[in-house]
Amino acid sequence: MKITNAKVIVCSPGRNFVTLKIYTDQGVYGLGDATLNGMEKAVVSYLEDYCIPSLIGKDPRNTEDIWQYFYRGVYWRRGAVSMTAVSAIDMALWDIKGKMLNTPLYNLLGGKSREKVMVYCHANGKDLSETMEKVGSEINKGFKAVRVQSGVPGIEHTYGVSKDSKFYEPAHKGLPHEESWETSKYLNFVPTLFKKVRELYGDNIHLLHDAHHRCSPIEASRLAQELEPYHLFWLEDPVSGELQEGLRLIRQHSTTPIAIGEVFNSIYDYTTLITEQLIDYIRMPLVHGGGITHLLKVAAMASVYQINTGFHGATDLSPVNLAAAIHFNTAVNNFGIQEYMPHQEIVNEVFKTNYRFDDGFLTIDDSPGIGVDIDEKAALKFPYSMARLPVNRKTDGTMFNW
Ligand code: EZ4
Ligand code: CO
């Protein structure tokens, strides 16, 4: 069996998506998500100019060897752009494998460990009272777990708060726009936010929060400690992950569970964090973390240390990634939770999906492979539209983390 061709499909039904389609000499094709928010075209170029020419002629069944070819075989390893390309290739090959064997992907990953996967949604508002309303409406939709973000008094911009009340989209058209930030105001406010949620909605709902890389290790330690009475499911990205050792300080001070790694792209970003048990959840998604082949290894390593998965699942990850993640989450023993931000309706004009949300859980049907298809004709109606993630400055102008 041979790979005969591959192409990259870029479309923008409401937002940009990059999809890799790999063709074989058996008439079966596979799809992989290659979307890297705000950097789409860099991945397109890496795939088209460097990867696809080397893919042609390879046996698509050799997922391990092909993964190693594009990782170990490459001198300039890792990095978000190249690992997104590797992920897309890997995902598409597993899709092909499932279709060839006429079985859903989860069967190739160990079969069903569970019938359905718990997801968490987002609730956010411009202030405390709007955020409380949103939490209530998400609980009414059946969600068992809610990520709560709120505008902070005295700060102009806060990560995770929608301008449009219907959905949250962090990328803006054109060049990056600038936001401003003050950590001290944020730290003073967040415990009040969670106190209020628990007062209004009780203890029977899982609560999550994303600090979005904006605290120093000691600031994050204070936050994690002050949130302890509200028993968070997790505190996400309390510090930026480059400094793995930074997580030690948080651990020394708090029992709030920690999730990290939506911007990670290899197992080497996690080694200290896993082996020293400094975290509780793996955020690195299939689309940016080397696909199924690599995440199986990361999840296996994490499982030894009783660390669970909690994959990134924002709307800038395509339905192909979400479906693949549901297969993965259905199969691995140490599944924790899956982030789920429903895509806009218009996305369904391009992607035909095979998953369903019901009462706080996602399920996947038993179509072979990943089970998502792309309507290329429909995709043509939505050409690429330049958009970038924001940059962030402290109020005195200092460049900061977004
Ligand atoms: O900022 O996906 O937990 N979710 C997040 C996301 C990320 C975006 C970046 O493209 O942090 O909202
Ligand atoms: Co996040």
Tab-separated table of C-alpha atoms and ligand atoms in Angstrom:
chain	number	residue	atom	x	y	z
A	1	MET	CA	0.000	0.000	0.000
A	2	LYS	CA	1.310	3.433	-0.942
A	3	ILE	CA	0.619	7.114	-0.407
A	4	THR	CA	-0.035	8.541	-3.866
A	5	ASN	CA	-0.671	12.189	-3.056
A	6	ALA	CA	-1.477	14.659	-0.314
A	7	LYS	CA	-2.921	18.131	-0.276
A	8	VAL	CA	-3.584	20.906	2.180
A	9	ILE	CA	-7.040	22.467	2.336
A	10	VAL	CA	-7.286	25.913	3.907
A	11	CYS	CA	-10.734	27.302	4.605
A	12	SER	CA	-12.375	29.840	6.859
A	13	PRO	CA	-15.972	29.018	7.785
A	14	GLY	CA	-16.134	31.645	10.540
A	15	ARG	CA	-12.456	31.043	11.365
A	16	ASN	CA	-9.415	29.527	9.647
A	17	PHE	CA	-8.840	25.783	9.501
A	18	VAL	CA	-6.009	23.877	7.832
A	19	THR	CA	-6.713	20.261	6.880
A	20	LEU	CA	-4.312	17.713	5.444
A	21	LYS	CA	-5.763	15.081	3.100
A	22	ILE	CA	-3.575	12.054	2.302
A	23	TYR	CA	-4.522	9.815	-0.654
A	24	THR	CA	-3.545	6.159	-1.148
A	25	ASP	CA	-3.427	3.682	-4.001
A	26	GLN	CA	-6.321	1.777	-2.363
A	27	GLY	CA	-8.810	4.592	-2.936
A	28	VAL	CA	-8.897	5.375	0.787
A	29	TYR	CA	-7.898	8.826	2.060
A	30	GLY	CA	-7.230	10.181	5.520
A	31	LEU	CA	-7.726	13.601	7.126
A	32	GLY	CA	-5.578	15.379	9.684
A	33	ASP	CA	-6.044	18.729	11.409
A	34	ALA	CA	-3.117	21.118	10.836
A	35	THR	CA	-4.582	24.303	12.314
A	36	LEU	CA	-2.230	26.509	14.351
A	37	ASN	CA	-4.152	29.630	15.300
A	38	GLY	CA	-2.676	32.765	13.711
A	39	MET	CA	0.209	30.831	12.120
A	40	GLU	CA	-1.773	28.783	9.617
A	41	LYS	CA	0.306	29.548	6.540
A	42	ALA	CA	3.602	28.600	8.170
A	43	VAL	CA	2.234	25.081	8.701
A	44	VAL	CA	0.838	25.008	5.153
A	45	SER	CA	4.276	25.828	3.782
A	46	TYR	CA	6.047	23.279	5.978
A	47	LEU	CA	3.597	20.596	4.846
A	48	GLU	CA	3.555	21.502	1.159
A	49	ASP	CA	7.190	22.431	0.642
A	50	TYR	CA	8.919	19.962	2.976
A	51	CYS	CA	6.719	17.078	4.171
A	52	ILE	CA	4.390	16.095	1.335
A	53	PRO	CA	7.152	15.435	-1.225
A	54	SER	CA	8.721	12.931	1.224
A	55	LEU	CA	5.374	11.292	2.004
A	56	ILE	CA	4.613	10.191	-1.545
A	57	GLY	CA	5.394	6.512	-2.043
A	58	LYS	CA	5.542	5.615	1.658
A	59	ASP	CA	3.356	2.824	3.065
A	60	PRO	CA	0.670	4.653	5.115
A	61	ARG	CA	0.307	1.694	7.473
A	62	ASN	CA	3.752	2.397	8.941
A	63	THR	CA	2.560	5.099	11.326
A	64	GLU	CA	5.469	4.658	13.746
A	65	ASP	CA	8.193	4.783	11.096
A	66	ILE	CA	6.631	7.756	9.316
A	67	TRP	CA	6.296	9.604	12.636
A	68	GLN	CA	9.974	8.946	13.386
A	69	TYR	CA	10.903	10.004	9.838
A	70	PHE	CA	9.333	13.442	10.347
A	71	TYR	CA	10.541	13.831	13.949
A	72	ARG	CA	13.787	11.960	14.573
A	73	GLY	CA	14.719	12.072	10.925
A	74	VAL	CA	14.623	15.871	10.921
A	75	TYR	CA	17.656	17.718	12.218
A	76	TRP	CA	15.664	20.854	13.310
A	77	ARG	CA	13.232	19.117	15.624
A	78	ARG	CA	10.161	20.259	17.555
A	79	GLY	CA	8.493	23.660	17.607
A	80	ALA	CA	4.805	24.409	17.165
A	81	VAL	CA	4.858	24.787	13.373
A	82	SER	CA	6.662	21.570	12.526
A	83	MET	CA	4.937	19.516	15.228
A	84	THR	CA	1.512	20.644	13.957
A	85	ALA	CA	2.527	19.307	10.542
A	86	VAL	CA	3.746	16.030	12.069
A	87	SER	CA	0.466	15.793	14.003
A	88	ALA	CA	-1.638	16.274	10.882
A	89	ILE	CA	0.302	13.599	8.998
A	90	ASP	CA	-0.022	11.172	11.897
A	91	MET	CA	-3.752	11.819	12.353
A	92	ALA	CA	-4.434	11.296	8.647
A	93	LEU	CA	-2.485	8.021	8.653
A	94	TRP	CA	-4.452	6.672	11.640
A	95	ASP	CA	-7.638	7.716	9.828
A	96	ILE	CA	-6.495	5.648	6.842
A	97	LYS	CA	-5.582	2.712	9.099
A	98	GLY	CA	-9.070	2.690	10.625
A	99	LYS	CA	-10.761	2.951	7.240
A	100	MET	CA	-8.638	0.134	5.793
A	101	LEU	CA	-9.512	-2.112	8.743
A	102	ASN	CA	-13.111	-0.874	8.639
A	103	THR	CA	-13.133	0.009	12.322
A	104	PRO	CA	-13.382	3.207	14.384
A	105	LEU	CA	-10.095	4.672	15.598
A	106	TYR	CA	-10.769	3.894	19.272
A	107	ASN	CA	-10.601	0.168	18.456
A	108	LEU	CA	-6.996	0.623	17.334
A	109	LEU	CA	-6.101	2.392	20.586
A	110	GLY	CA	-7.289	-0.308	22.983
A	111	GLY	CA	-11.022	-0.263	22.404
A	112	LYS	CA	-13.587	1.369	24.651
A	113	SER	CA	-12.559	2.142	28.212
A	114	ARG	CA	-15.791	4.127	28.573
A	115	GLU	CA	-18.945	4.823	26.588
A	116	LYS	CA	-18.766	8.616	26.742
A	117	VAL	CA	-16.262	11.322	27.615
A	118	MET	CA	-16.878	14.112	30.087
A	119	VAL	CA	-16.330	17.565	28.664
A	120	TYR	CA	-16.053	21.042	30.109
A	121	CYS	CA	-17.473	24.167	28.559
A	122	HIS	CA	-16.684	27.844	28.940
A	123	ALA	CA	-18.675	30.411	30.897
A	124	ASN	CA	-17.473	33.981	30.774
A	125	GLY	CA	-18.836	37.450	31.257
A	126	LYS	CA	-17.653	41.048	31.400
A	127	ASP	CA	-18.236	41.214	35.152
A	128	LEU	CA	-19.172	39.056	38.118
A	129	SER	CA	-22.943	39.144	37.618
A	130	GLU	CA	-22.820	38.432	33.871
A	131	THR	CA	-20.381	35.575	34.507
A	132	MET	CA	-22.691	34.087	37.150
A	133	GLU	CA	-25.590	34.129	34.673
A	134	LYS	CA	-23.430	32.349	32.096
A	135	VAL	CA	-22.397	29.659	34.560
A	136	GLY	CA	-26.083	29.034	35.261
A	137	SER	CA	-26.999	28.768	31.598
A	138	GLU	CA	-24.135	26.316	30.913
A	139	ILE	CA	-25.234	24.121	33.823
A	140	ASN	CA	-28.752	24.191	32.354
A	141	LYS	CA	-27.370	22.843	29.063
A	142	GLY	CA	-26.267	19.765	31.004
A	143	PHE	CA	-22.548	20.470	31.447
A	144	LYS	CA	-21.027	18.782	34.501
A	145	ALA	CA	-17.880	20.884	34.306
A	146	VAL	CA	-17.548	24.597	33.575
A	147	ARG	CA	-14.487	26.766	33.009
A	148	VAL	CA	-15.142	30.164	34.549
A	149	GLN	CA	-13.412	33.342	33.281
A	150	SER	CA	-14.526	36.876	34.025
A	151	GLY	CA	-13.675	40.461	33.276
A	152	VAL	CA	-11.597	41.867	36.152
A	153	PRO	CA	-12.452	45.274	37.678
A	154	GLY	CA	-9.834	47.820	36.616
A	155	ILE	CA	-8.292	45.752	33.801
A	156	GLU	CA	-9.232	46.671	30.264
A	157	HIS	CA	-8.769	43.214	28.730
A	158	THR	CA	-8.948	39.786	30.281
A	159	TYR	CA	-8.153	36.495	28.627
A	160	GLY	CA	-11.213	34.341	27.959
A	161	VAL	CA	-13.941	36.983	27.907
A	162	SER	CA	-16.002	37.245	24.720
A	163	LYS	CA	-16.751	40.458	22.944
A	164	ASP	CA	-19.570	38.590	21.278
A	165	SER	CA	-21.785	36.968	23.853
A	166	LYS	CA	-22.389	33.904	21.641
A	167	PHE	CA	-18.860	32.546	21.242
A	168	TYR	CA	-15.273	33.255	22.225
A	169	GLU	CA	-12.683	33.773	19.501
A	170	PRO	CA	-9.288	35.087	20.571
A	171	ALA	CA	-7.888	35.698	17.053
A	172	HIS	CA	-8.653	39.054	15.471
A	173	LYS	CA	-8.677	39.959	11.783
A	174	GLY	CA	-5.446	41.518	10.555
A	175	LEU	CA	-2.302	42.156	12.586
A	176	PRO	CA	-2.175	41.384	16.328
A	177	HIS	CA	-4.071	43.866	18.411
A	178	GLU	CA	-2.620	44.918	21.761
A	179	GLU	CA	-4.175	44.136	25.113
A	180	SER	CA	-3.206	45.392	28.557
A	181	TRP	CA	-2.859	43.583	31.836
A	182	GLU	CA	-2.269	43.885	35.581
A	183	THR	CA	-1.618	40.669	37.471
A	184	SER	CA	-2.219	42.159	40.945
A	185	LYS	CA	-5.820	43.122	40.114
A	186	TYR	CA	-6.425	39.691	38.622
A	187	LEU	CA	-5.051	37.925	41.707
A	188	ASN	CA	-7.224	39.988	44.022
A	189	PHE	CA	-10.350	39.217	42.028
A	190	VAL	CA	-10.269	35.508	41.120
A	191	PRO	CA	-10.889	34.040	44.620
A	192	THR	CA	-13.997	36.268	44.919
A	193	LEU	CA	-15.181	34.939	41.569
A	194	PHE	CA	-15.026	31.311	42.666
A	195	LYS	CA	-16.462	32.049	46.107
A	196	LYS	CA	-19.500	33.464	44.326
A	197	VAL	CA	-19.862	30.495	41.951
A	198	ARG	CA	-19.819	28.030	44.855
A	199	GLU	CA	-22.329	30.151	46.820
A	200	LEU	CA	-24.729	30.264	43.880
A	201	TYR	CA	-24.288	26.828	42.309
A	202	GLY	CA	-23.043	24.587	45.104
A	203	ASP	CA	-20.487	21.804	45.183
A	204	ASN	CA	-21.980	19.505	42.571
A	205	ILE	CA	-20.384	21.066	39.530
A	206	HIS	CA	-16.732	20.792	38.447
A	207	LEU	CA	-15.117	24.207	38.148
A	208	LEU	CA	-12.037	25.026	36.088
A	209	HIS	CA	-10.037	28.180	35.494
A	210	ASP	CA	-7.372	29.216	32.979
A	211	ALA	CA	-4.700	31.653	34.223
A	212	HIS	CA	-3.331	31.665	30.662
A	213	HIS	CA	0.394	31.759	31.495
A	214	ARG	CA	0.200	35.111	33.283
A	215	CYS	CA	1.544	34.450	36.776
A	216	SER	CA	5.052	34.044	38.104
A	217	PRO	CA	5.632	30.873	40.141
A	218	ILE	CA	5.051	32.674	43.460
A	219	GLU	CA	1.968	34.525	42.177
A	220	ALA	CA	0.569	31.261	40.871
A	221	SER	CA	1.267	29.640	44.244
A	222	ARG	CA	-0.755	32.335	45.975
A	223	LEU	CA	-3.621	31.916	43.499
A	224	ALA	CA	-3.662	28.122	43.781
A	225	GLN	CA	-3.618	28.374	47.572
A	226	GLU	CA	-6.389	30.971	47.773
A	227	LEU	CA	-8.578	28.896	45.439
A	228	GLU	CA	-8.316	25.771	47.612
A	229	PRO	CA	-11.623	26.328	49.470
A	230	TYR	CA	-13.486	26.199	46.122
A	231	HIS	CA	-12.076	22.798	45.109
A	232	LEU	CA	-11.281	23.448	41.465
A	233	PHE	CA	-11.156	20.527	39.045
A	234	TRP	CA	-8.030	22.276	37.818
A	235	LEU	CA	-6.146	25.522	37.542
A	236	GLU	CA	-4.791	25.723	33.998
A	237	ASP	CA	-1.503	27.217	32.799
A	238	PRO	CA	-0.811	29.007	36.106
A	239	VAL	CA	2.681	29.844	34.819
A	240	SER	CA	4.227	29.774	31.361
A	241	GLY	CA	5.496	26.292	30.769
A	242	GLU	CA	9.020	26.993	29.519
A	243	LEU	CA	10.206	26.919	33.104
A	244	GLN	CA	9.175	23.412	34.143
A	245	GLU	CA	10.810	23.944	37.542
A	246	GLY	CA	8.392	26.826	38.186
A	247	LEU	CA	5.673	24.259	38.832
A	248	ARG	CA	7.587	22.957	41.866
A	249	LEU	CA	6.878	26.098	43.816
A	250	ILE	CA	3.135	25.821	43.165
A	251	ARG	CA	3.144	22.200	44.297
A	252	GLN	CA	4.942	23.095	47.517
A	253	HIS	CA	2.186	25.535	48.406
A	254	SER	CA	-1.104	24.136	47.209
A	255	THR	CA	-3.329	21.106	46.609
A	256	THR	CA	-5.241	22.773	43.740
A	257	PRO	CA	-4.877	20.389	40.759
A	258	ILE	CA	-2.793	21.780	37.904
A	259	ALA	CA	-3.246	21.362	34.115
A	260	ILE	CA	-0.657	22.561	31.642
A	261	GLY	CA	0.569	22.225	28.094
A	262	GLU	CA	-1.847	23.446	25.417
A	263	VAL	CA	1.192	25.169	23.867
A	264	PHE	CA	3.546	22.219	24.407
A	265	ASN	CA	4.488	20.041	21.464
A	266	SER	CA	6.554	17.117	22.692
A	267	ILE	CA	7.036	14.708	25.554
A	268	TYR	CA	10.214	16.595	26.439
A	269	ASP	CA	8.120	19.580	27.543
A	270	TYR	CA	6.586	17.282	30.166
A	271	THR	CA	9.360	15.075	31.534
A	272	THR	CA	10.099	17.003	34.773
A	273	LEU	CA	6.421	17.770	35.264
A	274	ILE	CA	5.404	14.118	34.986
A	275	THR	CA	8.240	12.353	36.769
A	276	GLU	CA	8.193	14.793	39.707
A	277	GLN	CA	4.368	14.739	39.794
A	278	LEU	CA	4.155	18.516	39.544
A	279	ILE	CA	0.942	18.473	37.483
A	280	ASP	CA	-2.336	16.566	37.299
A	281	TYR	CA	-3.526	16.949	33.703
A	282	ILE	CA	-1.902	16.857	30.252
A	283	ARG	CA	-3.304	19.636	28.034
A	284	MET	CA	-1.221	19.014	24.889
A	285	PRO	CA	-3.715	18.209	22.108
A	286	LEU	CA	-3.320	15.706	19.274
A	287	VAL	CA	-3.123	18.506	16.685
A	288	HIS	CA	-0.097	20.232	18.233
A	289	GLY	CA	1.531	17.424	20.202
A	290	GLY	CA	2.617	15.000	17.502
A	291	GLY	CA	-0.698	13.298	16.838
A	292	ILE	CA	-1.962	9.978	18.115
A	293	THR	CA	1.409	8.217	17.912
A	294	HIS	CA	3.109	10.688	20.248
A	295	LEU	CA	0.207	11.377	22.632
A	296	LEU	CA	-0.183	7.627	23.229
A	297	LYS	CA	3.359	7.686	24.618
A	298	VAL	CA	2.826	10.847	26.664
A	299	ALA	CA	-0.432	9.459	28.091
A	300	ALA	CA	1.257	6.150	28.919
A	301	MET	CA	4.102	7.922	30.710
A	302	ALA	CA	1.619	10.129	32.570
A	303	SER	CA	-0.466	7.119	33.598
A	304	VAL	CA	2.483	5.651	35.504
A	305	TYR	CA	2.356	8.779	37.704
A	306	GLN	CA	-1.471	8.844	37.940
A	307	ILE	CA	-1.662	11.955	35.792
A	308	ASN	CA	-4.686	12.179	33.458
A	309	THR	CA	-5.423	13.713	30.074
A	310	GLY	CA	-7.359	16.953	29.661
A	311	PHE	CA	-6.830	17.922	26.048
A	312	HIS	CA	-7.108	21.435	24.695
A	313	GLY	CA	-10.291	21.768	22.639
A	314	ALA	CA	-10.884	25.405	21.757
A	315	THR	CA	-12.723	26.323	18.547
A	316	ASP	CA	-9.401	26.933	16.780
A	317	LEU	CA	-8.857	23.172	16.775
A	318	SER	CA	-10.859	21.666	13.915
A	319	PRO	CA	-13.615	19.035	14.062
A	320	VAL	CA	-11.067	16.505	12.758
A	321	ASN	CA	-8.955	17.027	15.884
A	322	LEU	CA	-12.008	16.941	18.155
A	323	ALA	CA	-13.240	13.649	16.718
A	324	ALA	CA	-9.754	12.102	16.954
A	325	ALA	CA	-9.569	13.313	20.567
A	326	ILE	CA	-12.903	11.677	21.418
A	327	HIS	CA	-11.602	8.358	20.039
A	328	PHE	CA	-8.423	8.766	22.085
A	329	ASN	CA	-10.371	9.762	25.212
A	330	THR	CA	-12.715	6.805	24.774
A	331	ALA	CA	-9.785	4.413	24.691
A	332	VAL	CA	-7.078	5.434	27.169
A	333	ASN	CA	-7.449	4.436	30.803
A	334	ASN	CA	-6.150	7.735	32.202
A	335	PHE	CA	-8.648	10.013	30.492
A	336	GLY	CA	-9.553	12.991	32.683
A	337	ILE	CA	-11.716	15.479	30.806
A	338	GLN	CA	-11.979	17.039	27.326
A	339	GLU	CA	-12.372	20.757	26.630
A	340	TYR	CA	-15.373	21.362	24.395
A	341	MET	CA	-16.244	24.671	22.787
A	342	PRO	CA	-18.863	23.926	20.153
A	343	HIS	CA	-17.907	25.218	16.702
A	344	GLN	CA	-20.113	27.795	15.014
A	345	GLU	CA	-22.983	26.325	12.944
A	346	ILE	CA	-21.321	27.445	9.706
A	347	VAL	CA	-18.407	25.032	10.359
A	348	ASN	CA	-20.837	22.149	9.718
A	349	GLU	CA	-21.206	23.311	6.122
A	350	VAL	CA	-17.615	22.194	5.545
A	351	PHE	CA	-16.986	19.424	8.090
A	352	LYS	CA	-19.317	16.449	8.401
A	353	THR	CA	-18.926	15.270	11.983
A	354	ASN	CA	-19.690	12.032	13.805
A	355	TYR	CA	-19.830	13.144	17.450
A	356	ARG	CA	-22.706	14.118	19.657
A	357	PHE	CA	-23.070	16.135	22.850
A	358	ASP	CA	-25.566	14.908	25.381
A	359	ASP	CA	-25.961	15.885	29.032
A	360	GLY	CA	-22.349	16.874	29.660
A	361	PHE	CA	-20.681	14.131	27.633
A	362	LEU	CA	-19.474	13.601	24.063
A	363	THR	CA	-19.836	10.320	22.209
A	364	ILE	CA	-18.498	9.235	18.848
A	365	ASP	CA	-20.265	6.919	16.390
A	366	ASP	CA	-18.650	3.799	14.942
A	367	SER	CA	-17.792	5.050	11.460
A	368	PRO	CA	-14.345	3.776	10.441
A	369	GLY	CA	-11.198	5.783	11.152
A	370	ILE	CA	-11.671	9.215	12.690
A	371	GLY	CA	-15.002	9.507	10.928
A	372	VAL	CA	-15.028	13.189	9.967
A	373	ASP	CA	-15.197	14.238	6.321
A	374	ILE	CA	-14.581	17.541	4.571
A	375	ASP	CA	-16.745	18.955	1.791
A	376	GLU	CA	-14.094	20.513	-0.435
A	377	LYS	CA	-16.598	22.323	-2.631
A	378	ALA	CA	-18.133	23.960	0.426
A	379	ALA	CA	-14.635	24.776	1.735
A	380	LEU	CA	-13.989	26.819	-1.430
A	381	LYS	CA	-16.775	29.189	-0.428
A	382	PHE	CA	-14.780	30.213	2.670
A	383	PRO	CA	-11.293	31.392	1.650
A	384	TYR	CA	-8.501	32.033	4.189
A	385	SER	CA	-8.892	35.256	6.092
A	386	MET	CA	-5.862	36.665	7.895
A	387	ALA	CA	-6.267	36.698	11.672
A	388	ARG	CA	-3.778	36.805	14.541
A	389	LEU	CA	-3.770	36.207	18.274
A	390	PRO	CA	-3.338	39.355	20.387
A	391	VAL	CA	-0.153	40.523	22.085
A	392	ASN	CA	-0.243	41.663	25.677
A	393	ARG	CA	1.471	44.492	27.579
A	394	LYS	CA	1.476	45.459	31.228
A	395	THR	CA	-0.244	48.797	31.806
A	396	ASP	CA	3.184	50.537	31.880
A	397	GLY	CA	3.845	49.227	28.362
A	398	THR	CA	6.096	46.279	29.205
A	399	MET	CA	5.709	43.382	26.772
A	400	PHE	CA	4.088	40.466	28.588
A	401	ASN	CA	2.601	36.996	28.009
A	402	TRP	CA	-0.745	36.806	26.249
B	1	EZ4	O1	-6.020	30.735	24.077
B	1	EZ4	O2	-6.913	28.231	21.696
B	1	EZ4	O3	-7.805	26.811	27.213
B	1	EZ4	N1	-7.952	27.363	26.174
B	1	EZ4	C1	-7.201	28.369	25.719
B	1	EZ4	C2	-7.516	28.854	24.324
B	1	EZ4	C3	-6.302	29.449	23.623
B	1	EZ4	C4	-6.567	29.502	22.136
B	1	EZ4	C5	-5.352	30.027	21.391
B	1	EZ4	O4	-5.545	29.886	20.018
B	1	EZ4	O5	-6.330	28.842	26.407
B	1	EZ4	O6	-8.571	29.779	24.369
B	2	CO	CO	-5.857	27.468	27.986
